[in-house]
PDB file of C-alpha atoms in Angstrom:
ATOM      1  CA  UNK A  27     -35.228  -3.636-123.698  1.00  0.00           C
ATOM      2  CA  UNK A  28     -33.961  -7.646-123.556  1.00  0.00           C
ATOM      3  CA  UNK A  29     -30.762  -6.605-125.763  1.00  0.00           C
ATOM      4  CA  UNK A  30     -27.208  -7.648-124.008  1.00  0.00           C
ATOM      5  CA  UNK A  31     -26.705  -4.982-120.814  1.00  0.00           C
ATOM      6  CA  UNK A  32     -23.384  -4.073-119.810  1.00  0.00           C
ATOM      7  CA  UNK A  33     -22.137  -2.462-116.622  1.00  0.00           C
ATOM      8  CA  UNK A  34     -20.651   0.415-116.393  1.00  0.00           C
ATOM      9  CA  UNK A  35     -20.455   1.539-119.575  1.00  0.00           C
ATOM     10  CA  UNK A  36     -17.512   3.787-119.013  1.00  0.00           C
ATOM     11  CA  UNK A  37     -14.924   3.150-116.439  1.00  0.00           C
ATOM     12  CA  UNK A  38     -11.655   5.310-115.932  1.00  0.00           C
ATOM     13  CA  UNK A  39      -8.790   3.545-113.415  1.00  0.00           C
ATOM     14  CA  UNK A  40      -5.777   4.082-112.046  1.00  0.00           C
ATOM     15  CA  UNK A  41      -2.580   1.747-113.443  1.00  0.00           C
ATOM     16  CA  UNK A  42      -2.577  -1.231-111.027  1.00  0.00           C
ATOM     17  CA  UNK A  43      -6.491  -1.299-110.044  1.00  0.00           C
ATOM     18  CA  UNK A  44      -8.678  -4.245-110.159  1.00  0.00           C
ATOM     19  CA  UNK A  45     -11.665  -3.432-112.573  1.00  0.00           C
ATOM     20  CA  UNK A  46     -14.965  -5.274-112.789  1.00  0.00           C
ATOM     21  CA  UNK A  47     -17.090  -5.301-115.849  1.00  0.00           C
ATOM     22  CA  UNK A  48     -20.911  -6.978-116.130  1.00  0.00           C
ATOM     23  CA  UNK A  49     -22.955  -8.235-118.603  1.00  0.00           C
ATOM     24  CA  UNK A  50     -26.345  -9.500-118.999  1.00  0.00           C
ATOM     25  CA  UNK A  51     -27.165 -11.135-121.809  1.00  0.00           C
ATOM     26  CA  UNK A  52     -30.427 -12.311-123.498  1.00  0.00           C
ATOM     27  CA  UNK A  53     -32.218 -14.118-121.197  1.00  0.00           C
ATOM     28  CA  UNK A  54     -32.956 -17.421-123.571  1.00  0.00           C
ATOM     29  CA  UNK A  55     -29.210 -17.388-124.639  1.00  0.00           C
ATOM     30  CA  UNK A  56     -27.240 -19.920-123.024  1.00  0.00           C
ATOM     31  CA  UNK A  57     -24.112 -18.940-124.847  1.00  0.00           C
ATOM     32  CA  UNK A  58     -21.834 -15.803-123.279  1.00  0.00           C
ATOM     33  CA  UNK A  59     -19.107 -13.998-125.245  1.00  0.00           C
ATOM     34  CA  UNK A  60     -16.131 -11.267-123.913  1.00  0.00           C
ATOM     35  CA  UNK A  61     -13.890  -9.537-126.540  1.00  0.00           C
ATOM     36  CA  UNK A  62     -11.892  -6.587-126.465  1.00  0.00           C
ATOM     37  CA  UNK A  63     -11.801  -4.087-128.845  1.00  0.00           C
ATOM     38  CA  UNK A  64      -9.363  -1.253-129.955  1.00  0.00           C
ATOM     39  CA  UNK A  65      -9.988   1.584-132.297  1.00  0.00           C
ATOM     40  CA  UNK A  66      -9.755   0.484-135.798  1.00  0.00           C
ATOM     41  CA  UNK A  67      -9.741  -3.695-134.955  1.00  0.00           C
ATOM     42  CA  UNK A  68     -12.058  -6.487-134.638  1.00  0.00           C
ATOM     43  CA  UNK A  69     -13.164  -7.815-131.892  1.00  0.00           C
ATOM     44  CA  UNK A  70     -10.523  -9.725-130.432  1.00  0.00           C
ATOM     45  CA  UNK A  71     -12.023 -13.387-128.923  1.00  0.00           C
ATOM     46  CA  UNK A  72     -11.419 -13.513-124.870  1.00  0.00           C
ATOM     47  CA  UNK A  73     -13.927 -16.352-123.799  1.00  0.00           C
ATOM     48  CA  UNK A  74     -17.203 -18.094-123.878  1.00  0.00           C
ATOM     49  CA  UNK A  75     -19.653 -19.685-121.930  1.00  0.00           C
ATOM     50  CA  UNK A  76     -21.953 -21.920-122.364  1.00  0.00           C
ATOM     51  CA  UNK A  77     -24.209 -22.221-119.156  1.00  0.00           C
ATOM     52  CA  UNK A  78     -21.959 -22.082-116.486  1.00  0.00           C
ATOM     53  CA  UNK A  79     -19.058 -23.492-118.174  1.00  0.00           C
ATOM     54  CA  UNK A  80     -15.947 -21.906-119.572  1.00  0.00           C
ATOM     55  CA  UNK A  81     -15.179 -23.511-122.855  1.00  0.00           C
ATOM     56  CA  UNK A  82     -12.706 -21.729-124.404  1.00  0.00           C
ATOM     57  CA  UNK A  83     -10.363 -19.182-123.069  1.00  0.00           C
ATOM     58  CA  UNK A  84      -7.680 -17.115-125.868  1.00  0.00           C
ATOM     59  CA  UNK A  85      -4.515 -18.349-125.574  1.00  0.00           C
ATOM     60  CA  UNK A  86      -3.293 -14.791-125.503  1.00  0.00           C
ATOM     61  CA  UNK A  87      -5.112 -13.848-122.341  1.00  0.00           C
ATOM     62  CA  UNK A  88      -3.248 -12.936-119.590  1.00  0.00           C
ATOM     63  CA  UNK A  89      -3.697 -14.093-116.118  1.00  0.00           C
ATOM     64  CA  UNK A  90      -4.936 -11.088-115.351  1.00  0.00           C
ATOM     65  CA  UNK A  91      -8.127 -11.597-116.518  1.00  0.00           C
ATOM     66  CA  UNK A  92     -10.706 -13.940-115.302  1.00  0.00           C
ATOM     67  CA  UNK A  93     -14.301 -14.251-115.965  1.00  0.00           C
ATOM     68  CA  UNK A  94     -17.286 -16.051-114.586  1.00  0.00           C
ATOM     69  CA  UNK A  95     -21.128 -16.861-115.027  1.00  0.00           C
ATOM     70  CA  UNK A  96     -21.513 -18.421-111.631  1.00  0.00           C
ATOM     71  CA  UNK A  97     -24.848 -19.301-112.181  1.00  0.00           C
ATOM     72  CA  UNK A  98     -25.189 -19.475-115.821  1.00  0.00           C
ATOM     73  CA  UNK A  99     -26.938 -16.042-116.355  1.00  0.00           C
ATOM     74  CA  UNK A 100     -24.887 -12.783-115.744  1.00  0.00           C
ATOM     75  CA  UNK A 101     -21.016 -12.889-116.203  1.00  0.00           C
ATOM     76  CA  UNK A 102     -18.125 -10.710-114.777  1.00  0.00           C
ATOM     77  CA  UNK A 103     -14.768  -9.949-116.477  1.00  0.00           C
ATOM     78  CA  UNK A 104     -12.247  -8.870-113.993  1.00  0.00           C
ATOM     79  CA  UNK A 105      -8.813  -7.441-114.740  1.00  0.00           C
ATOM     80  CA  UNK A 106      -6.534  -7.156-111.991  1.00  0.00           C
ATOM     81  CA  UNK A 107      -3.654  -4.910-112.105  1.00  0.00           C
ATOM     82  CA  UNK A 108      -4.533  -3.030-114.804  1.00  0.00           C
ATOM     83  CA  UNK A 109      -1.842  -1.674-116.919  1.00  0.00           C
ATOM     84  CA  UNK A 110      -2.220   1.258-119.945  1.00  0.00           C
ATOM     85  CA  UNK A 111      -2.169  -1.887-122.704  1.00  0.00           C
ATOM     86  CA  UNK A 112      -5.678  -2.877-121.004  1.00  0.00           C
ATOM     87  CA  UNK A 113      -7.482   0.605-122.234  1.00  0.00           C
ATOM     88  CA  UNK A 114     -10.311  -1.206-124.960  1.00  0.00           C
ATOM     89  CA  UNK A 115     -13.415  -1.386-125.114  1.00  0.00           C
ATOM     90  CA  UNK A 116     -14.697  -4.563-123.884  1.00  0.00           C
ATOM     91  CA  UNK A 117     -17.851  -6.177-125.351  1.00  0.00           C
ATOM     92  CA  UNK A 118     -20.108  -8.927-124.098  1.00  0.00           C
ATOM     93  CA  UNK A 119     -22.401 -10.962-126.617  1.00  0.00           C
ATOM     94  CA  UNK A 120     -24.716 -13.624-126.186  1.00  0.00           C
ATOM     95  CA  UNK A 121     -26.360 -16.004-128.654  1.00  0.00           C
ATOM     96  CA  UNK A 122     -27.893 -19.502-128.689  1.00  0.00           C
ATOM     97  CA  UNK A 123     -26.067 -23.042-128.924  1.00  0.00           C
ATOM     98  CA  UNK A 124     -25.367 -23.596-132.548  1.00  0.00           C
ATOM     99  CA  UNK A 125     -26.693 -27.060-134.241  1.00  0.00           C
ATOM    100  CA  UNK A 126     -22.992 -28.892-133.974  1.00  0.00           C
ATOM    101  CA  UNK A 127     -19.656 -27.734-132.790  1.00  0.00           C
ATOM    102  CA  UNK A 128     -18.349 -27.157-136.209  1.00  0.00           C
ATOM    103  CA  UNK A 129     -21.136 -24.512-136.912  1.00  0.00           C
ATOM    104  CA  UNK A 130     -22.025 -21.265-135.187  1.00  0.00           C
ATOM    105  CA  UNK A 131     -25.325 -19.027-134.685  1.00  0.00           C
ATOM    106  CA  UNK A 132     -26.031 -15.038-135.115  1.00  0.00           C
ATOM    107  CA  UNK A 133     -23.869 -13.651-132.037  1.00  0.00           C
ATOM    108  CA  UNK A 134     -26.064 -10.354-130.173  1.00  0.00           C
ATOM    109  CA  UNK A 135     -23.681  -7.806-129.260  1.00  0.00           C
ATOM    110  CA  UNK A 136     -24.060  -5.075-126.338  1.00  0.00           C
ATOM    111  CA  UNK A 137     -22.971  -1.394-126.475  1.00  0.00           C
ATOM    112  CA  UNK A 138     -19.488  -2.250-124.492  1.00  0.00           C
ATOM    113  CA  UNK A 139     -17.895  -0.963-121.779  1.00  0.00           C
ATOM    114  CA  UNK A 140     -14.829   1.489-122.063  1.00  0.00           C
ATOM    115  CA  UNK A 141     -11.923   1.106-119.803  1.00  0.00           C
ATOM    116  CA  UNK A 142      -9.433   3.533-119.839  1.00  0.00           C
ATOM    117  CA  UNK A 143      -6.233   3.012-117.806  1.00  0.00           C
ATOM    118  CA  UNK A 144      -4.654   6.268-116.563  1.00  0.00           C
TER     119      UNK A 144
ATOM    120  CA  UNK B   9      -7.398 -22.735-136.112  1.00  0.00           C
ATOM    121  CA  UNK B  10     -10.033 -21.568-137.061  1.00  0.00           C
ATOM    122  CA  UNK B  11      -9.821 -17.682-138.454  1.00  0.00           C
ATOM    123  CA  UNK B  12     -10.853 -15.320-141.096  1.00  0.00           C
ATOM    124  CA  UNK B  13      -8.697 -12.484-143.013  1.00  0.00           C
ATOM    125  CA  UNK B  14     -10.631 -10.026-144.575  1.00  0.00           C
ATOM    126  CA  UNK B  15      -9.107  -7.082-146.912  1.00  0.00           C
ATOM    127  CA  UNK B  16      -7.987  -3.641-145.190  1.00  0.00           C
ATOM    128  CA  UNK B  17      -9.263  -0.737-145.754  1.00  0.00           C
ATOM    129  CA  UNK B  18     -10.708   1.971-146.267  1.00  0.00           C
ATOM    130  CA  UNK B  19     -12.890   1.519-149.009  1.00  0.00           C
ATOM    131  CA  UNK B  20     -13.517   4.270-150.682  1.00  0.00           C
ATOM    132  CA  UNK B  21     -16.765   4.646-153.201  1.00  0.00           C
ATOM    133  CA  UNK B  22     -19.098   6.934-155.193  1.00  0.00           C
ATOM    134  CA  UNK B  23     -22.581   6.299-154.574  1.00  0.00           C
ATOM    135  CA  UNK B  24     -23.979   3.358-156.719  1.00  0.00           C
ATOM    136  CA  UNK B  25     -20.413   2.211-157.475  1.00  0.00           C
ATOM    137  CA  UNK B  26     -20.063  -1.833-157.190  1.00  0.00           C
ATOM    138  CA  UNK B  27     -18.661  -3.201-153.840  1.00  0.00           C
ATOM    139  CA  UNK B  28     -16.855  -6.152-153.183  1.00  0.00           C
ATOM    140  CA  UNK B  29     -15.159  -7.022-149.703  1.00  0.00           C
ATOM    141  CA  UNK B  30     -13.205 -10.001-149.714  1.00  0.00           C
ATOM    142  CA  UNK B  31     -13.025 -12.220-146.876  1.00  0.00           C
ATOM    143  CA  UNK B  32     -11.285 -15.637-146.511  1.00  0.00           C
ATOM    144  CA  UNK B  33     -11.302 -18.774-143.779  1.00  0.00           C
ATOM    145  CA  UNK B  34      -9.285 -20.951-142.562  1.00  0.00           C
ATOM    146  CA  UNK B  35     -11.508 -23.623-140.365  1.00  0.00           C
ATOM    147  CA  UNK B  36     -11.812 -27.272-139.523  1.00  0.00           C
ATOM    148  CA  UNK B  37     -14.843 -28.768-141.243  1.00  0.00           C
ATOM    149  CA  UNK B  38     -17.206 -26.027-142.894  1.00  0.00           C
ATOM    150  CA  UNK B  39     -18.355 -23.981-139.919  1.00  0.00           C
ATOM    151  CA  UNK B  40     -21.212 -21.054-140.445  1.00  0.00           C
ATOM    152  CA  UNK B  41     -19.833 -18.038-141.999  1.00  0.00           C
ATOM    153  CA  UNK B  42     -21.255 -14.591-141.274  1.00  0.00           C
ATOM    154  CA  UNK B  43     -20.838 -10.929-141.862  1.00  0.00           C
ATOM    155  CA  UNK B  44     -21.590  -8.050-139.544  1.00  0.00           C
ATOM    156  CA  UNK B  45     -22.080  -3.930-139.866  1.00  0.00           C
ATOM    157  CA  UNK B  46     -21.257  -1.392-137.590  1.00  0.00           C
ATOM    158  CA  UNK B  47     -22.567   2.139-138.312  1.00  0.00           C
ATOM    159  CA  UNK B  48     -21.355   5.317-136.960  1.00  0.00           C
ATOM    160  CA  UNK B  49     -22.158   5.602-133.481  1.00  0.00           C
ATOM    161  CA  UNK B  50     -23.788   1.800-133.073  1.00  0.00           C
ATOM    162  CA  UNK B  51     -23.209  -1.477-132.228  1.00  0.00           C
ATOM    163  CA  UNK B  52     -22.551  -4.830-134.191  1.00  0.00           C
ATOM    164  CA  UNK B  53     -24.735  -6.456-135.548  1.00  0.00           C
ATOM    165  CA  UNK B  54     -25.920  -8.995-137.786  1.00  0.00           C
ATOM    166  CA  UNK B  55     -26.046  -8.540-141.890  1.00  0.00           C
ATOM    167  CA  UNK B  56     -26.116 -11.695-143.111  1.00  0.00           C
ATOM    168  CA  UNK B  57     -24.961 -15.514-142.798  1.00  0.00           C
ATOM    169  CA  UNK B  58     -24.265 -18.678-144.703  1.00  0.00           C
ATOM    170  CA  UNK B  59     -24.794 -22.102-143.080  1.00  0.00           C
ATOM    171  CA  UNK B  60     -23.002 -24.584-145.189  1.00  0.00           C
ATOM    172  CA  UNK B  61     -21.096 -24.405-148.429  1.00  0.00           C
ATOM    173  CA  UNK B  62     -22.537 -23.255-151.730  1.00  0.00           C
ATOM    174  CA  UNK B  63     -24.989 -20.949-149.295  1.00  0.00           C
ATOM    175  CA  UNK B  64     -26.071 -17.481-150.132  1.00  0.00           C
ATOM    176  CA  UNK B  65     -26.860 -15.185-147.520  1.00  0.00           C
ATOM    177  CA  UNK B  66     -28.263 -12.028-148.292  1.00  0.00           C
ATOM    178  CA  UNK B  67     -29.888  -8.974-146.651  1.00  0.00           C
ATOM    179  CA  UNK B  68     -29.862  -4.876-147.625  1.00  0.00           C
ATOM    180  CA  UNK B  69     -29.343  -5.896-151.242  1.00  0.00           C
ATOM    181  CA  UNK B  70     -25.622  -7.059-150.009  1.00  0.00           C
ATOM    182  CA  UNK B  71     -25.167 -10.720-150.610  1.00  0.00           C
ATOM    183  CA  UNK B  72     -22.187 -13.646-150.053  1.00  0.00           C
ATOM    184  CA  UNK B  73     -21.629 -16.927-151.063  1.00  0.00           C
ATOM    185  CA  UNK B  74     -19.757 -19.826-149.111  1.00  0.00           C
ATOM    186  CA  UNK B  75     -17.277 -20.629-151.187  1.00  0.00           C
ATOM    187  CA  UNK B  76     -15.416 -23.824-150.005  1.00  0.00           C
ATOM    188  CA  UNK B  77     -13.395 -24.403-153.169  1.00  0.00           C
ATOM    189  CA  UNK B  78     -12.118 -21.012-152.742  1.00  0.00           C
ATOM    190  CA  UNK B  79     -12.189 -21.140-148.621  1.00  0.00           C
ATOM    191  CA  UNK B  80     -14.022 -17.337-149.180  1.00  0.00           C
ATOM    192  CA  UNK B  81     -17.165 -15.389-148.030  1.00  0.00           C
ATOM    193  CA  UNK B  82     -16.767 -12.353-150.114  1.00  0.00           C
ATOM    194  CA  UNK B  83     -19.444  -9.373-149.605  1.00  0.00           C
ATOM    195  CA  UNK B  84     -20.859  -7.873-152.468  1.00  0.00           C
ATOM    196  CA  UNK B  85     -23.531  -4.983-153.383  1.00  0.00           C
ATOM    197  CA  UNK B  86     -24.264  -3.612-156.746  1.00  0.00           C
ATOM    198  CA  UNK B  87     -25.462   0.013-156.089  1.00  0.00           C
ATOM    199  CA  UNK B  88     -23.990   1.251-152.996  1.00  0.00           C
ATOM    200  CA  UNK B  89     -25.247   4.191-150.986  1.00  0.00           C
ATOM    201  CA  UNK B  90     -24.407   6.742-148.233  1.00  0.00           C
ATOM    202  CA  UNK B  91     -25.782   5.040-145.695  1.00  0.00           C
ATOM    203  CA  UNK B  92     -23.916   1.962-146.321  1.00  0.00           C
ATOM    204  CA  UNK B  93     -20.954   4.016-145.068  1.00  0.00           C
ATOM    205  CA  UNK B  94     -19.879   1.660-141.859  1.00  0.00           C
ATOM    206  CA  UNK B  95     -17.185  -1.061-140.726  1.00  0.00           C
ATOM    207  CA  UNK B  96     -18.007  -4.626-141.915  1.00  0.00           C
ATOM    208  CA  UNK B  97     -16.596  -7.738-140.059  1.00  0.00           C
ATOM    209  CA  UNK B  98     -16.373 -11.108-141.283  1.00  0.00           C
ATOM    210  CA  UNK B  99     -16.575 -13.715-138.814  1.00  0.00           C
ATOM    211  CA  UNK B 100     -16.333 -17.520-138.809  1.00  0.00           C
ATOM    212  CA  UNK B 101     -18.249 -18.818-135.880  1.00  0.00           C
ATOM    213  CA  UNK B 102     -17.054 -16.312-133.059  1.00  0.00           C
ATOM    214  CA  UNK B 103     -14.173 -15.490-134.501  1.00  0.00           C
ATOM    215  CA  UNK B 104     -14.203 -12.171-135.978  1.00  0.00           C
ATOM    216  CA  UNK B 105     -11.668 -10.446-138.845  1.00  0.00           C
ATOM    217  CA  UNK B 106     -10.146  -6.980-138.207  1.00  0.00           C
ATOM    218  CA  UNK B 107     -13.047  -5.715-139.857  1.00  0.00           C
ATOM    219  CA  UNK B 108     -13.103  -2.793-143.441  1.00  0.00           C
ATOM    220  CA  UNK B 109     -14.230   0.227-143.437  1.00  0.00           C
ATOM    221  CA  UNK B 110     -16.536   1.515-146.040  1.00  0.00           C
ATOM    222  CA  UNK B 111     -16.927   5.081-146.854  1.00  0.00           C
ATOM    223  CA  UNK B 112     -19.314   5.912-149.669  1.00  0.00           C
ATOM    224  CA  UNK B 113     -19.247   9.501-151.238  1.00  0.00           C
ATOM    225  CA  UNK B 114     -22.737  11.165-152.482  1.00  0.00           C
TER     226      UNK B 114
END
Protein backbone atom coordinates (compact mmCIF):
# COMPACT_ATOMS: atom_id res chain seq x y z
CA UNK A 1 0.00 0.00 0.00
CA UNK A 2 1.80 3.69 -0.94
CA UNK A 3 -1.54 5.52 0.35
CA UNK A 4 -0.80 8.33 3.25
CA UNK A 5 0.13 6.15 6.71
CA UNK A 6 -0.67 7.54 9.91
CA UNK A 7 0.57 6.62 13.37
CA UNK A 8 -1.26 5.52 15.82
CA UNK A 9 -4.41 5.47 14.59
CA UNK A 10 -6.13 5.74 17.90
CA UNK A 11 -4.64 7.44 20.84
CA UNK A 12 -6.46 8.00 24.29
CA UNK A 13 -4.52 10.71 26.86
CA UNK A 14 -4.73 12.09 29.90
CA UNK A 15 -5.66 16.18 30.10
CA UNK A 16 -2.21 17.84 30.15
CA UNK A 17 -0.10 15.06 28.12
CA UNK A 18 2.09 15.71 25.24
CA UNK A 19 0.76 13.59 22.22
CA UNK A 20 2.66 12.72 19.06
CA UNK A 21 0.99 11.90 15.84
CA UNK A 22 2.92 10.57 12.37
CA UNK A 23 2.32 10.57 8.98
CA UNK A 24 3.81 9.26 5.92
CA UNK A 25 2.74 10.42 2.96
CA UNK A 26 3.12 9.38 -0.73
CA UNK A 27 6.47 9.02 -1.39
CA UNK A 28 6.59 11.34 -4.81
CA UNK A 29 4.49 14.05 -2.96
CA UNK A 30 6.43 16.87 -1.88
CA UNK A 31 3.45 18.63 -0.44
CA UNK A 32 2.27 17.62 3.45
CA UNK A 33 -1.13 18.55 4.92
CA UNK A 34 -2.51 18.35 8.94
CA UNK A 35 -6.22 19.13 9.66
CA UNK A 36 -8.38 18.36 12.39
CA UNK A 37 -11.59 17.10 12.21
CA UNK A 38 -14.76 16.93 14.47
CA UNK A 39 -17.88 14.94 13.99
CA UNK A 40 -20.12 16.55 11.56
CA UNK A 41 -17.26 19.38 10.13
CA UNK A 42 -14.78 19.75 7.50
CA UNK A 43 -11.56 19.42 7.78
CA UNK A 44 -10.29 22.29 9.50
CA UNK A 45 -6.69 23.60 7.70
CA UNK A 46 -3.65 23.31 10.44
CA UNK A 47 -0.48 23.44 8.10
CA UNK A 48 1.46 22.49 5.09
CA UNK A 49 4.64 21.60 3.89
CA UNK A 50 6.24 21.73 1.07
CA UNK A 51 9.66 19.81 1.34
CA UNK A 52 10.93 20.71 4.47
CA UNK A 53 9.38 24.00 4.74
CA UNK A 54 6.42 25.23 6.70
CA UNK A 55 4.43 27.52 4.52
CA UNK A 56 1.46 28.22 6.06
CA UNK A 57 0.39 27.72 9.58
CA UNK A 58 -3.78 28.59 10.65
CA UNK A 59 -3.96 31.55 12.34
CA UNK A 60 -6.18 29.82 14.83
CA UNK A 61 -3.59 27.31 15.94
CA UNK A 62 -2.54 27.39 19.22
CA UNK A 63 0.94 27.24 20.44
CA UNK A 64 0.37 24.12 21.47
CA UNK A 65 0.79 22.56 18.44
CA UNK A 66 3.83 22.26 16.37
CA UNK A 67 4.67 20.18 13.46
CA UNK A 68 7.69 19.19 11.47
CA UNK A 69 9.05 17.26 8.30
CA UNK A 70 12.65 17.46 9.34
CA UNK A 71 13.80 15.95 6.40
CA UNK A 72 11.15 16.55 3.94
CA UNK A 73 9.51 13.02 4.06
CA UNK A 74 7.59 11.96 7.29
CA UNK A 75 6.00 14.73 9.52
CA UNK A 76 5.01 14.85 13.28
CA UNK A 77 2.16 16.90 14.85
CA UNK A 78 2.70 17.35 18.48
CA UNK A 79 0.22 18.79 20.96
CA UNK A 80 1.47 19.59 24.23
CA UNK A 81 -0.76 19.95 27.10
CA UNK A 82 -3.57 18.53 25.80
CA UNK A 83 -6.83 19.79 26.95
CA UNK A 84 -10.62 18.02 26.27
CA UNK A 85 -11.14 20.83 23.21
CA UNK A 86 -8.12 18.85 21.44
CA UNK A 87 -10.31 15.39 21.14
CA UNK A 88 -10.56 15.30 16.82
CA UNK A 89 -9.55 13.36 14.60
CA UNK A 90 -6.49 14.53 13.01
CA UNK A 91 -5.74 13.84 9.31
CA UNK A 92 -2.56 14.04 7.29
CA UNK A 93 -2.70 14.43 3.34
CA UNK A 94 -0.20 14.69 0.84
CA UNK A 95 -0.33 15.75 -2.81
CA UNK A 96 1.99 17.22 -5.46
CA UNK A 97 3.06 21.02 -6.04
CA UNK A 98 0.28 22.59 -7.98
CA UNK A 99 1.22 24.49 -11.46
CA UNK A 100 1.16 28.24 -9.71
CA UNK A 101 0.36 29.44 -6.27
CA UNK A 102 -3.05 30.56 -7.16
CA UNK A 103 -4.06 26.93 -8.19
CA UNK A 104 -4.12 23.68 -6.25
CA UNK A 105 -3.81 19.77 -7.10
CA UNK A 106 -6.01 16.53 -5.97
CA UNK A 107 -5.05 16.40 -2.08
CA UNK A 108 -4.59 12.21 -0.90
CA UNK A 109 -6.01 11.82 2.40
CA UNK A 110 -5.03 9.06 5.14
CA UNK A 111 -7.43 7.19 7.48
CA UNK A 112 -6.59 9.77 10.56
CA UNK A 113 -5.67 9.40 13.81
CA UNK A 114 -8.20 9.77 16.80
CA UNK A 115 -7.20 11.57 19.88
CA UNK A 116 -9.33 11.52 22.63
CA UNK A 117 -8.53 13.66 25.70
CA UNK A 118 -9.79 12.16 28.98
CA UNK B 1 -8.94 34.77 2.17
CA UNK B 2 -9.42 32.34 0.41
CA UNK B 3 -12.63 29.98 1.53
CA UNK B 4 -15.59 28.11 0.38
CA UNK B 5 -19.30 27.91 1.98
CA UNK B 6 -21.17 25.15 0.92
CA UNK B 7 -25.06 24.53 1.91
CA UNK B 8 -25.89 22.50 5.26
CA UNK B 9 -27.43 19.67 5.43
CA UNK B 10 -28.78 16.87 5.43
CA UNK B 11 -29.96 16.25 2.16
CA UNK B 12 -32.51 14.18 2.03
CA UNK B 13 -33.60 12.21 -1.43
CA UNK B 14 -35.58 9.39 -3.09
CA UNK B 15 -33.61 7.38 -5.31
CA UNK B 16 -33.27 8.95 -8.87
CA UNK B 17 -34.45 12.31 -7.49
CA UNK B 18 -32.22 15.38 -8.97
CA UNK B 19 -29.34 16.66 -6.70
CA UNK B 20 -27.88 19.85 -6.48
CA UNK B 21 -25.26 20.94 -3.71
CA UNK B 22 -24.35 24.39 -3.81
CA UNK B 23 -21.02 25.55 -3.04
CA UNK B 24 -19.52 29.09 -3.26
CA UNK B 25 -15.73 30.79 -3.11
CA UNK B 26 -14.30 33.46 -2.06
CA UNK B 27 -10.44 33.45 -3.47
CA UNK B 28 -7.76 35.69 -4.86
CA UNK B 29 -7.31 35.04 -8.57
CA UNK B 30 -9.26 31.81 -9.84
CA UNK B 31 -7.62 29.01 -7.89
CA UNK B 32 -8.62 25.09 -8.73
CA UNK B 33 -11.88 24.17 -7.34
CA UNK B 34 -12.65 20.61 -6.25
CA UNK B 35 -15.18 18.40 -4.63
CA UNK B 36 -14.63 15.39 -2.42
CA UNK B 37 -16.88 12.18 -1.02
CA UNK B 38 -16.71 10.49 2.04
CA UNK B 39 -18.69 7.22 2.39
CA UNK B 40 -19.71 5.51 5.46
CA UNK B 41 -16.86 4.10 7.12
CA UNK B 42 -14.00 5.63 4.52
CA UNK B 43 -11.81 8.20 3.89
CA UNK B 44 -11.81 11.41 1.61
CA UNK B 45 -11.29 11.36 -1.39
CA UNK B 46 -11.31 12.81 -4.67
CA UNK B 47 -14.72 13.19 -6.97
CA UNK B 48 -14.00 15.63 -9.20
CA UNK B 49 -12.13 19.07 -10.03
CA UNK B 50 -12.19 22.16 -12.16
CA UNK B 51 -8.94 23.94 -13.14
CA UNK B 52 -9.89 27.32 -14.35
CA UNK B 53 -13.15 29.10 -14.93
CA UNK B 54 -15.86 27.95 -17.30
CA UNK B 55 -14.35 24.18 -16.41
CA UNK B 56 -16.47 21.14 -16.01
CA UNK B 57 -15.37 18.47 -13.92
CA UNK B 58 -17.16 15.42 -13.84
CA UNK B 59 -16.94 11.83 -12.53
CA UNK B 60 -19.87 9.11 -11.19
CA UNK B 61 -22.34 10.88 -13.46
CA UNK B 62 -22.00 13.98 -10.81
CA UNK B 63 -20.70 17.02 -12.56
CA UNK B 64 -19.71 21.00 -11.62
CA UNK B 65 -18.97 23.91 -13.37
CA UNK B 66 -16.54 26.87 -12.33
CA UNK B 67 -18.57 29.51 -12.29
CA UNK B 68 -16.58 32.82 -11.84
CA UNK B 69 -19.42 35.20 -12.65
CA UNK B 70 -21.30 33.56 -9.98
CA UNK B 71 -17.98 32.81 -7.65
CA UNK B 72 -19.81 28.97 -7.43
CA UNK B 73 -18.89 25.24 -7.92
CA UNK B 74 -22.24 23.74 -7.48
CA UNK B 75 -22.52 19.72 -7.57
CA UNK B 76 -25.08 18.24 -9.50
CA UNK B 77 -26.43 14.56 -10.46
CA UNK B 78 -29.54 13.73 -12.30
CA UNK B 79 -30.53 10.21 -11.02
CA UNK B 80 -29.25 9.73 -7.65
CA UNK B 81 -28.80 6.40 -5.93
CA UNK B 82 -28.27 4.61 -2.56
CA UNK B 83 -24.93 4.41 -2.76
CA UNK B 84 -24.42 7.98 -3.32
CA UNK B 85 -25.50 8.27 0.32
CA UNK B 86 -22.11 10.06 1.84
CA UNK B 87 -20.69 13.60 3.03
CA UNK B 88 -19.47 15.82 0.13
CA UNK B 89 -16.85 18.63 0.72
CA UNK B 90 -16.12 21.42 -1.42
CA UNK B 91 -12.74 22.67 -1.30
CA UNK B 92 -10.82 25.55 -2.90
CA UNK B 93 -7.21 24.62 -3.04
CA UNK B 94 -6.71 23.09 0.58
CA UNK B 95 -9.23 24.72 2.01
CA UNK B 96 -12.13 22.62 2.65
CA UNK B 97 -16.12 23.65 3.43
CA UNK B 98 -17.95 22.08 6.42
CA UNK B 99 -18.94 19.54 4.12
CA UNK B 100 -23.26 18.11 3.31
CA UNK B 101 -24.47 15.19 3.97
CA UNK B 102 -26.42 13.22 1.51
CA UNK B 103 -28.80 10.57 2.42
CA UNK B 104 -30.65 8.91 -0.43
CA UNK B 105 -33.79 6.70 0.34
CA UNK B 106 -34.47 3.40 -1.92
Amino acid sequence: DTGVSQDPRHKITKRGQNVTFRCDPISEHNRLYWYRQTLGQGPEFLTYFQNEAQLEKSRLLSDRFSAERPKGSFSTLEIQRTEQGDSAMYLCASSLPPIDLTSGNTIYFGEGSWLTVV
Amino acid sequence: GDSVTQMEGPVTLSEEAFLTINCTYTATGYPSLFWYVQYPGEGLQLLLKATKADDKGSNKGFEATYRKETTSFHLEKGSVQVSDSAVYFCALKFYFGSGTKLNVKP
